[in-house]
Coordinates of N, CA and C and ligand atoms in Angstrom, one line a residue:
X236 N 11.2 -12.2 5.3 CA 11.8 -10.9 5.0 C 11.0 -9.8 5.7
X237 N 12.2 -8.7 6.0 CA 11.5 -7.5 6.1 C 11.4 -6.2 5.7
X238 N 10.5 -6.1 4.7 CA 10.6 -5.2 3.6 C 9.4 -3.7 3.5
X239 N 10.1 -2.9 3.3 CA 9.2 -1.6 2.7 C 9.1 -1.9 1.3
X240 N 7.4 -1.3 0.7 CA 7.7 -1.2 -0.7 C 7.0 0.2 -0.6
X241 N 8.0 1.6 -1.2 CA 7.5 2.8 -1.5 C 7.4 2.3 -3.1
X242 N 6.4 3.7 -3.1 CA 6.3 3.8 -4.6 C 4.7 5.1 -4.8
X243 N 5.1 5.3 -5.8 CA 3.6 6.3 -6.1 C 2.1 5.2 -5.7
X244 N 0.8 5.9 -6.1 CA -0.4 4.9 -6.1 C 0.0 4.8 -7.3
X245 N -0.8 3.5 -7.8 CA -0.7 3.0 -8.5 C 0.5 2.0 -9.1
X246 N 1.9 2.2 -8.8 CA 2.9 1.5 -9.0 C 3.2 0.1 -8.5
X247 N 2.1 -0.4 -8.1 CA 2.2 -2.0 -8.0 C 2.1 -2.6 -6.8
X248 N 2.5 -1.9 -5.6 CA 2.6 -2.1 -4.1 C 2.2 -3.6 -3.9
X249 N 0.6 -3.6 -4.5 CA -0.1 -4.5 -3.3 C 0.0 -5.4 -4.5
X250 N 0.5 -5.5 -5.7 CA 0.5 -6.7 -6.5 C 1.9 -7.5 -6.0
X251 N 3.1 -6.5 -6.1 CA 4.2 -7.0 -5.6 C 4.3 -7.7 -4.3
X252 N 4.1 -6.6 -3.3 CA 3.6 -7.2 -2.1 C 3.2 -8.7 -1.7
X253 N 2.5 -9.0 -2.7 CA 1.4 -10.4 -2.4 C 2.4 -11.5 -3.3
X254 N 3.0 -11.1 -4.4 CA 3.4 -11.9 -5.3 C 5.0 -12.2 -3.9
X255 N 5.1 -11.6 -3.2 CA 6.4 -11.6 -2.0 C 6.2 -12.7 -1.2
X256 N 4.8 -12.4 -0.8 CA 4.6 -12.9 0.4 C 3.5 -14.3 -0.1
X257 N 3.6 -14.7 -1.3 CA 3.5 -16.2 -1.6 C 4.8 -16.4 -1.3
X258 N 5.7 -16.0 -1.8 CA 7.1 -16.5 -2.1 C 7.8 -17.1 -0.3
X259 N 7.5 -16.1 0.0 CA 8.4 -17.2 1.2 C 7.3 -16.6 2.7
X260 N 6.2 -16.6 3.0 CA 5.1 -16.7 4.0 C 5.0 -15.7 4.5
X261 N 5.9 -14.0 4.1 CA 5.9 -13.1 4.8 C 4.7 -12.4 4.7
X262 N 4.0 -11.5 5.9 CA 2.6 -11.5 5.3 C 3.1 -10.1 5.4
X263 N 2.0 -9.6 3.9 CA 1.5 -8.7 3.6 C 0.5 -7.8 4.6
X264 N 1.4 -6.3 4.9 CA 0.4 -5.3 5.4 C -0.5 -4.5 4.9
X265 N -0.9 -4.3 4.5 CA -1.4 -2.9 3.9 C -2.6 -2.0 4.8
X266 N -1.9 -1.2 4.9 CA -2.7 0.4 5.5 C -3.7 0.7 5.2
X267 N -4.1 0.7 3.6 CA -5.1 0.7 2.7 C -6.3 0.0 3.3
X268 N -5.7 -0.9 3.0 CA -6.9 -2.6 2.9 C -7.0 -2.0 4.3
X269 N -6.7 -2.0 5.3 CA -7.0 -2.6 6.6 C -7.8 -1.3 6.9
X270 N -7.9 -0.1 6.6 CA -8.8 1.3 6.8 C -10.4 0.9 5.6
X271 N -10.0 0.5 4.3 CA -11.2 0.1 3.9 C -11.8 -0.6 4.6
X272 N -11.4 -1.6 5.1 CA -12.4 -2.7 6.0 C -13.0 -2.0 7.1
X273 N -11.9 -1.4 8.0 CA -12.7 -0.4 8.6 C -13.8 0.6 8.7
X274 N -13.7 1.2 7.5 CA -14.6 2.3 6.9 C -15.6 1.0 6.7
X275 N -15.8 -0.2 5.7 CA -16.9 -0.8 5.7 C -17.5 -1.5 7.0
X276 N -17.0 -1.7 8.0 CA -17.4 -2.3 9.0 C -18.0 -1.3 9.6
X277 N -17.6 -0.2 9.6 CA -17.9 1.3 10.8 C -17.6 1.3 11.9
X278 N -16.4 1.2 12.0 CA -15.5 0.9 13.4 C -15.1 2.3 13.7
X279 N -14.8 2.7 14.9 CA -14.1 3.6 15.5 C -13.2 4.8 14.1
X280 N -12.5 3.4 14.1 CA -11.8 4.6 13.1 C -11.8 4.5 11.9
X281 N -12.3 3.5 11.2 CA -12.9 4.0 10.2 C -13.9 5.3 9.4
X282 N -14.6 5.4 10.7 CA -15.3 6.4 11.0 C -14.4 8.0 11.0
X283 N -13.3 8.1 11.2 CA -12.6 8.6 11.2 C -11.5 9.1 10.0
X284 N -11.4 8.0 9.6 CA -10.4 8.1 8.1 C -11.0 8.3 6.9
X285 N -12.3 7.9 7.1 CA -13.3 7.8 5.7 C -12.9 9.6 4.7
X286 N -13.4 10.6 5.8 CA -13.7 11.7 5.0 C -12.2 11.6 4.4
X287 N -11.1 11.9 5.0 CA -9.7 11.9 4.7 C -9.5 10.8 3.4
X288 N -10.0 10.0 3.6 CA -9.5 8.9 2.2 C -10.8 9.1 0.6
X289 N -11.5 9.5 1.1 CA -12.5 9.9 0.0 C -12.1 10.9 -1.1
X290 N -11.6 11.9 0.1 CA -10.7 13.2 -0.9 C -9.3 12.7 -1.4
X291 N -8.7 11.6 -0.8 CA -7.4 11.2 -1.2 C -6.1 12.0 -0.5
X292 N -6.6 12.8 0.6 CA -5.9 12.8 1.7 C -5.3 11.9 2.2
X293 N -4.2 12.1 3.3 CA -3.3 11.2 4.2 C -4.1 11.2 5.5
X294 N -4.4 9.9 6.2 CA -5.3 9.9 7.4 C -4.1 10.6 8.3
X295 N -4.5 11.5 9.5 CA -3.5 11.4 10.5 C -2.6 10.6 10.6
X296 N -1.3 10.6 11.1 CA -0.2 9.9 11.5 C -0.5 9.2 12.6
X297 N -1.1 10.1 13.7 CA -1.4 9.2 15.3 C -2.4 7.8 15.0
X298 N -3.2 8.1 13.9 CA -4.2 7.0 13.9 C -3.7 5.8 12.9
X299 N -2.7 6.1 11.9 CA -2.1 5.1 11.4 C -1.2 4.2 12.6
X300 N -0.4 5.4 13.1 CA 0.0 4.7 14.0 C -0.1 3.8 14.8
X301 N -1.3 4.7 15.7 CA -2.4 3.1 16.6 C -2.5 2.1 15.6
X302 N -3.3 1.6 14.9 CA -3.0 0.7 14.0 C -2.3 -0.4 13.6
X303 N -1.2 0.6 13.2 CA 0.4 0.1 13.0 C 0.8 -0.7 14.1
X304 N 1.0 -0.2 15.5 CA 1.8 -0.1 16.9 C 0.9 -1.7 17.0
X305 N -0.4 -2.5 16.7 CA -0.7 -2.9 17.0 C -0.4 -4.0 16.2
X306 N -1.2 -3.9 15.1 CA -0.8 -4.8 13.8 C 0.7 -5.9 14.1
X307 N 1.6 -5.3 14.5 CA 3.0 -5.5 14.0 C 3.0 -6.5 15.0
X308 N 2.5 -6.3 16.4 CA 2.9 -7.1 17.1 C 2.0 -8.5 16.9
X309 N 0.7 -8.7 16.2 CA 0.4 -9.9 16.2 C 1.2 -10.9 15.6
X310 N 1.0 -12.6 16.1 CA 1.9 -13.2 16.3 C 2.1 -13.3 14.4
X311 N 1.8 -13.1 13.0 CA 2.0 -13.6 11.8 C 2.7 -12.9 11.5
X312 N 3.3 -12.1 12.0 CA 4.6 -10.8 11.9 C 6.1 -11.6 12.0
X313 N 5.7 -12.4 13.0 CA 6.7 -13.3 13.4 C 8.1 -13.5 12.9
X314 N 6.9 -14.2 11.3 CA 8.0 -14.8 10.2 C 8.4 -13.7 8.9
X315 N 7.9 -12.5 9.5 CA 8.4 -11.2 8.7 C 6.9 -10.5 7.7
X316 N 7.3 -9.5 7.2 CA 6.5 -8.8 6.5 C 6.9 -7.9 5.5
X317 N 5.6 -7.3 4.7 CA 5.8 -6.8 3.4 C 5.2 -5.4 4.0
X318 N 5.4 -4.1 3.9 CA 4.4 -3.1 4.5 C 4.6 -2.4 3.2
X319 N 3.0 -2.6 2.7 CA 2.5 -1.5 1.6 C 1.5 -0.7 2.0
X320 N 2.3 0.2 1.5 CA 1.4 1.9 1.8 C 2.0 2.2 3.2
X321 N 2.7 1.9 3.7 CA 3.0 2.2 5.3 C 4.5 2.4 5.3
X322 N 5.4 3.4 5.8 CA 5.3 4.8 6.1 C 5.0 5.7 4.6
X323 N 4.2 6.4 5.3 CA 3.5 7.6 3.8 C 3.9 9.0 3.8
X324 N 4.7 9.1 5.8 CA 5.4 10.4 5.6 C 6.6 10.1 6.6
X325 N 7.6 11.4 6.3 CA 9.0 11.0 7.4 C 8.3 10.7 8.8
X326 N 7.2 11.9 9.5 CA 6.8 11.4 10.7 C 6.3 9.6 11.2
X327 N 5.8 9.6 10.2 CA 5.6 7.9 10.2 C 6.9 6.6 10.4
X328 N 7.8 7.0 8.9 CA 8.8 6.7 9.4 C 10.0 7.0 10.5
X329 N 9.9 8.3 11.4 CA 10.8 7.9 12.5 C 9.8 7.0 13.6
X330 N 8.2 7.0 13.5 CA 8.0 6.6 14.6 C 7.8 5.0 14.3
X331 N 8.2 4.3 13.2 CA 8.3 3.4 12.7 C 9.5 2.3 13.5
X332 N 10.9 3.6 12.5 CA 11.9 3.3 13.6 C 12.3 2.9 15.3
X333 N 11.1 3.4 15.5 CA 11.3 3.6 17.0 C 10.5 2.2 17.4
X334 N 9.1 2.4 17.3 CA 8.3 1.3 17.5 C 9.5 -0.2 16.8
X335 N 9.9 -0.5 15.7 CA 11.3 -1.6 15.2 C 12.1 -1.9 16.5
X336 N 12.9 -0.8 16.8 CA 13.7 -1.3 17.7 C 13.2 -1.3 19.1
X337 N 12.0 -1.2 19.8 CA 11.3 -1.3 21.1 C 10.8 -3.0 20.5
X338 N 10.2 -3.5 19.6 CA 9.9 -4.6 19.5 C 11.5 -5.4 18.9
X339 N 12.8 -5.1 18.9 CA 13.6 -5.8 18.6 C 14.0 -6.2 17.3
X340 N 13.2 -5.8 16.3 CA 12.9 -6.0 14.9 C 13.5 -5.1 14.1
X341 N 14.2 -5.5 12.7 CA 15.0 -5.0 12.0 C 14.6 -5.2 10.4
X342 N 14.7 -3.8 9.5 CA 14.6 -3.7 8.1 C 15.3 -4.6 7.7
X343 N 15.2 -5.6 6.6 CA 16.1 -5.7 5.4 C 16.4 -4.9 4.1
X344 N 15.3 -4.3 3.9 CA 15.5 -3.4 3.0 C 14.5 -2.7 2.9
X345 N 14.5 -1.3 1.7 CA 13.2 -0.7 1.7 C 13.2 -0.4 0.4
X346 N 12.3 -1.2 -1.0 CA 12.3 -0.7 -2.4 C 11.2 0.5 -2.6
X347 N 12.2 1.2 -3.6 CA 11.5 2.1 -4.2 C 11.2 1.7 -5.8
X348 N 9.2 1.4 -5.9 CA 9.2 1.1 -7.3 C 9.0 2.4 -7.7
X349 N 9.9 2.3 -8.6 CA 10.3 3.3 -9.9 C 8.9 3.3 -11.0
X350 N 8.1 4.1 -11.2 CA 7.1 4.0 -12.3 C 6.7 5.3 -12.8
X351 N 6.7 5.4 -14.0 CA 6.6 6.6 -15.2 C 5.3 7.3 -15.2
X352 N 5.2 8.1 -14.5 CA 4.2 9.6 -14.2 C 2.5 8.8 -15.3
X353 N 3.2 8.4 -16.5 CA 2.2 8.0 -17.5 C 1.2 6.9 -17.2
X354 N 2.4 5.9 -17.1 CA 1.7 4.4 -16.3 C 0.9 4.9 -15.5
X355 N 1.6 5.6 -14.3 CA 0.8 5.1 -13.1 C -1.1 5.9 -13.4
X356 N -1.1 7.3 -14.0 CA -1.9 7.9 -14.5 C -3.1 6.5 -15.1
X357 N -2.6 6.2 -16.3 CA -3.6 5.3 -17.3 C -3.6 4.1 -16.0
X358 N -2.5 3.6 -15.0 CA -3.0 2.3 -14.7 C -4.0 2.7 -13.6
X359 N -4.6 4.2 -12.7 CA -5.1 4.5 -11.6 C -6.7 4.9 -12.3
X360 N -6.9 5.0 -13.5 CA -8.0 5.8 -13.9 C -9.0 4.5 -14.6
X361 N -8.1 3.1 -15.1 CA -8.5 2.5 -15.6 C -8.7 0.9 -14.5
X362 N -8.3 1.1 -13.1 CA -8.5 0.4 -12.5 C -9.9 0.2 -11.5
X363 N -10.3 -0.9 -11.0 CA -11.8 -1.1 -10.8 C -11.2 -2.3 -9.2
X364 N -12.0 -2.2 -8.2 CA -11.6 -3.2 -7.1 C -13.2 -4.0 -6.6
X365 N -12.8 -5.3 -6.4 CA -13.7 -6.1 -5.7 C -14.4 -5.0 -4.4
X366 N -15.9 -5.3 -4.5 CA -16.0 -4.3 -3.2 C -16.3 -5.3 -2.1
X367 N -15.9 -6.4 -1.7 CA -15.9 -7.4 -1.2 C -14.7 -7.1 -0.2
X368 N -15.0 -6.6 0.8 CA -13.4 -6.5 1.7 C -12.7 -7.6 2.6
X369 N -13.3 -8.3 2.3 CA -12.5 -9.7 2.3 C -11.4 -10.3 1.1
X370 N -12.0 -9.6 -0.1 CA -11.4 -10.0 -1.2 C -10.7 -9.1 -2.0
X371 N -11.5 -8.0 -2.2 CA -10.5 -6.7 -2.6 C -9.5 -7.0 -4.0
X372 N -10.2 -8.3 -5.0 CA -9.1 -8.7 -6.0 C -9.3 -7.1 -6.9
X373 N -8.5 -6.8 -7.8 CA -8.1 -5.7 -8.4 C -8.0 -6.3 -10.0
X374 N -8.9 -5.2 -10.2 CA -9.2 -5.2 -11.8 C -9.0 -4.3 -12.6
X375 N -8.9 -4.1 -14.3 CA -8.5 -3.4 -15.0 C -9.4 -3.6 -16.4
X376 N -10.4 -2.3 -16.5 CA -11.3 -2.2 -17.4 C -10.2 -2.4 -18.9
X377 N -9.0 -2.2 -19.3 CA -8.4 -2.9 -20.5 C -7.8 -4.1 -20.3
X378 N -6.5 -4.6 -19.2 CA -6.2 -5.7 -19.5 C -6.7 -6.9 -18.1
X379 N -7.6 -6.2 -17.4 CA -8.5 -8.0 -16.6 C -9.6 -7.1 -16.4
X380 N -10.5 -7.6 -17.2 CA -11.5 -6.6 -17.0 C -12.8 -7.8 -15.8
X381 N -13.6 -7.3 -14.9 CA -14.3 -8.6 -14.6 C -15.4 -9.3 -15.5
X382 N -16.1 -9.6 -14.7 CA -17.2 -10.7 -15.6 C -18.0 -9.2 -16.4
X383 N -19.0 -10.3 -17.4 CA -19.8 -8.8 -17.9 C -20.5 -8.5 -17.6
X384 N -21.2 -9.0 -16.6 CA -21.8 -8.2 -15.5 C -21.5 -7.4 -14.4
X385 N -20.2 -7.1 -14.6 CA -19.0 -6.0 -13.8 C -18.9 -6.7 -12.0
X386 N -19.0 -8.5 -11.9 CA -18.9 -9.0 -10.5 C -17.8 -9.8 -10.6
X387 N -17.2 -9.7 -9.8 CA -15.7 -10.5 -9.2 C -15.4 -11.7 -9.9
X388 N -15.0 -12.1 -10.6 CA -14.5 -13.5 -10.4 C -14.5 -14.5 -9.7
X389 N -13.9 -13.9 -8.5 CA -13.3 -14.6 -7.3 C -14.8 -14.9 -6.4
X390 N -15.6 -14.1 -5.7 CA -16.2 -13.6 -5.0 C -17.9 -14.0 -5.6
X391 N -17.6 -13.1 -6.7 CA -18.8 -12.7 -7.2 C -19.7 -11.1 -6.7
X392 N -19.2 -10.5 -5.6 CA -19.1 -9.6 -5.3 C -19.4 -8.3 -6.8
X393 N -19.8 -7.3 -6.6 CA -19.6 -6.2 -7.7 C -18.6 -5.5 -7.7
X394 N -17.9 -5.8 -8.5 CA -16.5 -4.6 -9.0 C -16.8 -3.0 -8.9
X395 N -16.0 -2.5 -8.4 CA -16.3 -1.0 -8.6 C -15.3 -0.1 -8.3
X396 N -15.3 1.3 -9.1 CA -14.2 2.1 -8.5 C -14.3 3.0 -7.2
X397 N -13.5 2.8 -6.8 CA -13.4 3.3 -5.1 C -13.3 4.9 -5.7
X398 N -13.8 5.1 -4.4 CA -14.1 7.0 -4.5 C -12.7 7.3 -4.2
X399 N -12.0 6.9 -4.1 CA -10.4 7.7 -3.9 C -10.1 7.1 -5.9
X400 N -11.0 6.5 -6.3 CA -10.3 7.1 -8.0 C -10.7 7.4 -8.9
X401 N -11.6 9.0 -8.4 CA -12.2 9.2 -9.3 C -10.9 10.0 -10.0
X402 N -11.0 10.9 -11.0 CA -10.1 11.7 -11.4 C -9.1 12.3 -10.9
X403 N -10.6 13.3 -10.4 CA -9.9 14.9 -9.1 C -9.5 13.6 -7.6
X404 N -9.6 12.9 -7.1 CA -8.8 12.2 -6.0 C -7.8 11.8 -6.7
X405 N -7.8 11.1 -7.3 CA -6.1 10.7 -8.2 C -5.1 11.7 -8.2
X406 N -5.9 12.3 -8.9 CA -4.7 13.9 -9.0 C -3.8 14.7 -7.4
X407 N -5.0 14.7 -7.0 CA -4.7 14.8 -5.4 C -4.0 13.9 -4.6
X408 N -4.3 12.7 -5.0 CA -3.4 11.4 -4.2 C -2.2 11.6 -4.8
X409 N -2.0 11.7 -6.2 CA -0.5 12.0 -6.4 C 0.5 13.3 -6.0
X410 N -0.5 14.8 -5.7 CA 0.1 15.9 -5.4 C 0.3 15.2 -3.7
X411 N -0.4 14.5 -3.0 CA -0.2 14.1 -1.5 C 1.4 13.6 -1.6
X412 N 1.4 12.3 -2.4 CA 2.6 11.3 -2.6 C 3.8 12.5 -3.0
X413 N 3.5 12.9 -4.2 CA 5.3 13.9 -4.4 C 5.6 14.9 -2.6
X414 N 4.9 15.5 -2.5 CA 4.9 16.6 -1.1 C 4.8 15.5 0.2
X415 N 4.3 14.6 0.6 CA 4.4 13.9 1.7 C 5.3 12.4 1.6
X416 N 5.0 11.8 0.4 CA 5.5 10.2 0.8 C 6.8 10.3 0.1
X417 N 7.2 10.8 -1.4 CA 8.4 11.1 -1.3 C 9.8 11.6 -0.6
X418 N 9.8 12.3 -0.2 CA 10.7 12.6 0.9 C 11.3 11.7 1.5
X419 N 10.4 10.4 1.4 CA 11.0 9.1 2.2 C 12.2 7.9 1.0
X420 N 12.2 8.5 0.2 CA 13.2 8.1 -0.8 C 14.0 8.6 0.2
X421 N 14.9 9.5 0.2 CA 15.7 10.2 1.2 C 16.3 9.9 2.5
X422 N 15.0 9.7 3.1 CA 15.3 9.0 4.3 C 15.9 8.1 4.3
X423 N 15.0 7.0 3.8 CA 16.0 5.8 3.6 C 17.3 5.5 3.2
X424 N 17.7 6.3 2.4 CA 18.8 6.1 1.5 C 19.8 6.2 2.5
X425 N 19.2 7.2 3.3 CA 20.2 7.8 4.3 C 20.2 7.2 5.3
X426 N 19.2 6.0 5.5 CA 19.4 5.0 6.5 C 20.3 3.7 5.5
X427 N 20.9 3.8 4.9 CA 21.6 2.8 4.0 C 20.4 1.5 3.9
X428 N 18.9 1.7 3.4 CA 18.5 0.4 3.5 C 18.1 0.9 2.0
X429 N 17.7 1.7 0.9 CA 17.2 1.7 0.2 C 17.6 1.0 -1.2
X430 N 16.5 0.6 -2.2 CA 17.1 -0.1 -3.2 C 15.8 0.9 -4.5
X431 N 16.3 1.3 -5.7 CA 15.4 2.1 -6.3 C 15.3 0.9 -7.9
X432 N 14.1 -0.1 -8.0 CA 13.9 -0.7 -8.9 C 12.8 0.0 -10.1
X433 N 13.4 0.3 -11.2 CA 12.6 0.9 -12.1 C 11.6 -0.9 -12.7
X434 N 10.4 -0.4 -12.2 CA 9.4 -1.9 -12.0 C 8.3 -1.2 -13.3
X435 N 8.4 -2.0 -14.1 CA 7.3 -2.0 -15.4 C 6.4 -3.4 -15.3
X436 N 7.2 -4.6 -14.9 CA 6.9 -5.9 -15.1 C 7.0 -6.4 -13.8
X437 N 5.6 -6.5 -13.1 CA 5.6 -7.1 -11.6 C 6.5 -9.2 -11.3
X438 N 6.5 -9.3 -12.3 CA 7.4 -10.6 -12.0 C 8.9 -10.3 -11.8
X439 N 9.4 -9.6 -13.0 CA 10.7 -9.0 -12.7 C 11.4 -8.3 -11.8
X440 N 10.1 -7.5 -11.5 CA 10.8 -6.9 -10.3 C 10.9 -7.8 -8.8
X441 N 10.0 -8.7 -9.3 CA 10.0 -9.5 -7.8 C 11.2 -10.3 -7.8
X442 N 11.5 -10.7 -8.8 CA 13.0 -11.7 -8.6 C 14.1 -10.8 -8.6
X443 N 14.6 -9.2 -8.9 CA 15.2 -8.5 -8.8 C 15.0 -7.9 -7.2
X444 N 13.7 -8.2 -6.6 CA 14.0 -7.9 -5.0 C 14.3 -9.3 -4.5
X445 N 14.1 -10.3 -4.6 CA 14.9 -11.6 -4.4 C 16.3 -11.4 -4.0
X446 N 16.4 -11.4 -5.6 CA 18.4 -11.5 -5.5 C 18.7 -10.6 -4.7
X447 N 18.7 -8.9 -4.5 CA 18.7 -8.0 -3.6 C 18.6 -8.3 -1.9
X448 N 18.0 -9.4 -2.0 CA 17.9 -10.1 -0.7 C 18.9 -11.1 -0.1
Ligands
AMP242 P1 -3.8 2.9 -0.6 O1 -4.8 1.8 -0.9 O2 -2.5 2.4 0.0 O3 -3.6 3.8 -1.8 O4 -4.5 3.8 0.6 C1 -5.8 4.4 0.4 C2 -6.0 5.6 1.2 O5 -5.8 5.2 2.6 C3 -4.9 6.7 1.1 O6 -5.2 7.5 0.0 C4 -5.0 7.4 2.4 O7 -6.1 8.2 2.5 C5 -5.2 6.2 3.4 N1 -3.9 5.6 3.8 C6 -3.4 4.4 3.6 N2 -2.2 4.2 4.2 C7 -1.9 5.4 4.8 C8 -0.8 5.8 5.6 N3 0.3 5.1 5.9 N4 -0.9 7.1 6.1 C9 -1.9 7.9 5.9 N5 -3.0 7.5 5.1 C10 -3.0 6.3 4.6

């Protein structure tokens, strides 16, 4: 498949995403993940995006871009993809478009998870991530909290909250998302690819973008 998943932070992206791309091998992008690693390695551009993602700003467009323009063509694209967090503004997605049809490649669809101003709040303030960037599993100080010495499960790594959530970033990442990534509801629609799933329950909605498929 080849799928967009918009949606606010918080609203499930990179759970859905992954729960997709067991389902039939498409692999999962994310924008996110692939700039944190960056920032932890101290690459070029990570070095670059850090200040921008700490405040919970949008990194430039041109540097997502490079990224992106790159990404897409390695060969595990092949058998299709999931892109979470990627496009975050219309400039993104026309240059999205463009880059699709120069590499010959076509949407199937683009969901919008639907999630309630409240959720996303309590699920962004109470969430905790592997600091292991290889691993990055995602945790939840009420319902998966980690071991009691606050280290990964997986890993063993130390859990921790990323400086994009503390409070005042949250707040900010969400006033970014209504004024920048929203607008892209719109777009789409008006590209006839959009589908708007009100998503409370990450399994449900995954078999509801299935059938949709
Ligand atoms: P995420 O994990 O998707 O919430 O991304 C974390 C941070 O990375 C965001 O708050 C932005 O600072 C940056 N970021 C991720 N994807 C993008 C994108 N497509 N455009 C601009 N900034 C991005």
């Amino acid at each position: 498949m080849r799928v967009i998943l918009l949606g606010a932070p918080g609203a499930g992206k990179g759970t859905i995403a992954k729960l997709l791309s067991d389902h039939d091998g498409s692999v999962q992008i994310s924008t996110g993940d692939m700039l944190r690693a960056a920032v932890k390695e101290g690459t070029d551009i990570g070095k670059q995006a850090k200040e921008y993602m700490d405040r919970g700003d949008l990194v430039p467009d041109s540097l997502i871009m490079r990224i992106m323009e790159e990404r897409l063509q390695e060969d595990d694209c092949k058998n299709g993809f999931i892109l979470d967090g990627f496009p975050r503004t219309i400039p993104q997605a026309e240059e999205l478009k463009k880059l699709l049809a120069k590499l010959n490649m076509s949407l199937d669809m683009v969901v919008n998870l639907d999630v309630p101003k409240e959720v996303i709040l309590d699920r962004l303030t109470t969430r905790r991530t592997c600091s292991n960037p290889d691993c990055q599993e995602i945790y939840n100080i009420k319902s998966k909290p980690p071991t009691p010495e606050g280290k990964c499960e997986k890993c063993g790594f130390p859990v921790i909250q990323r400086d994009d959530e503390t409070e005042e970033a949250i707040l900010n990442r969400l006033d970014t998302y209504n004024e920048k990534t929203a607008p892209l509801i719109g777009f789409y629609q008006s590209e006839g690819l959009l589908r708007n799933i009100v998503s409370l329950d990450s399994k449900k909605t995954v078999e509801a973008i299935k059938r949709a498929l």
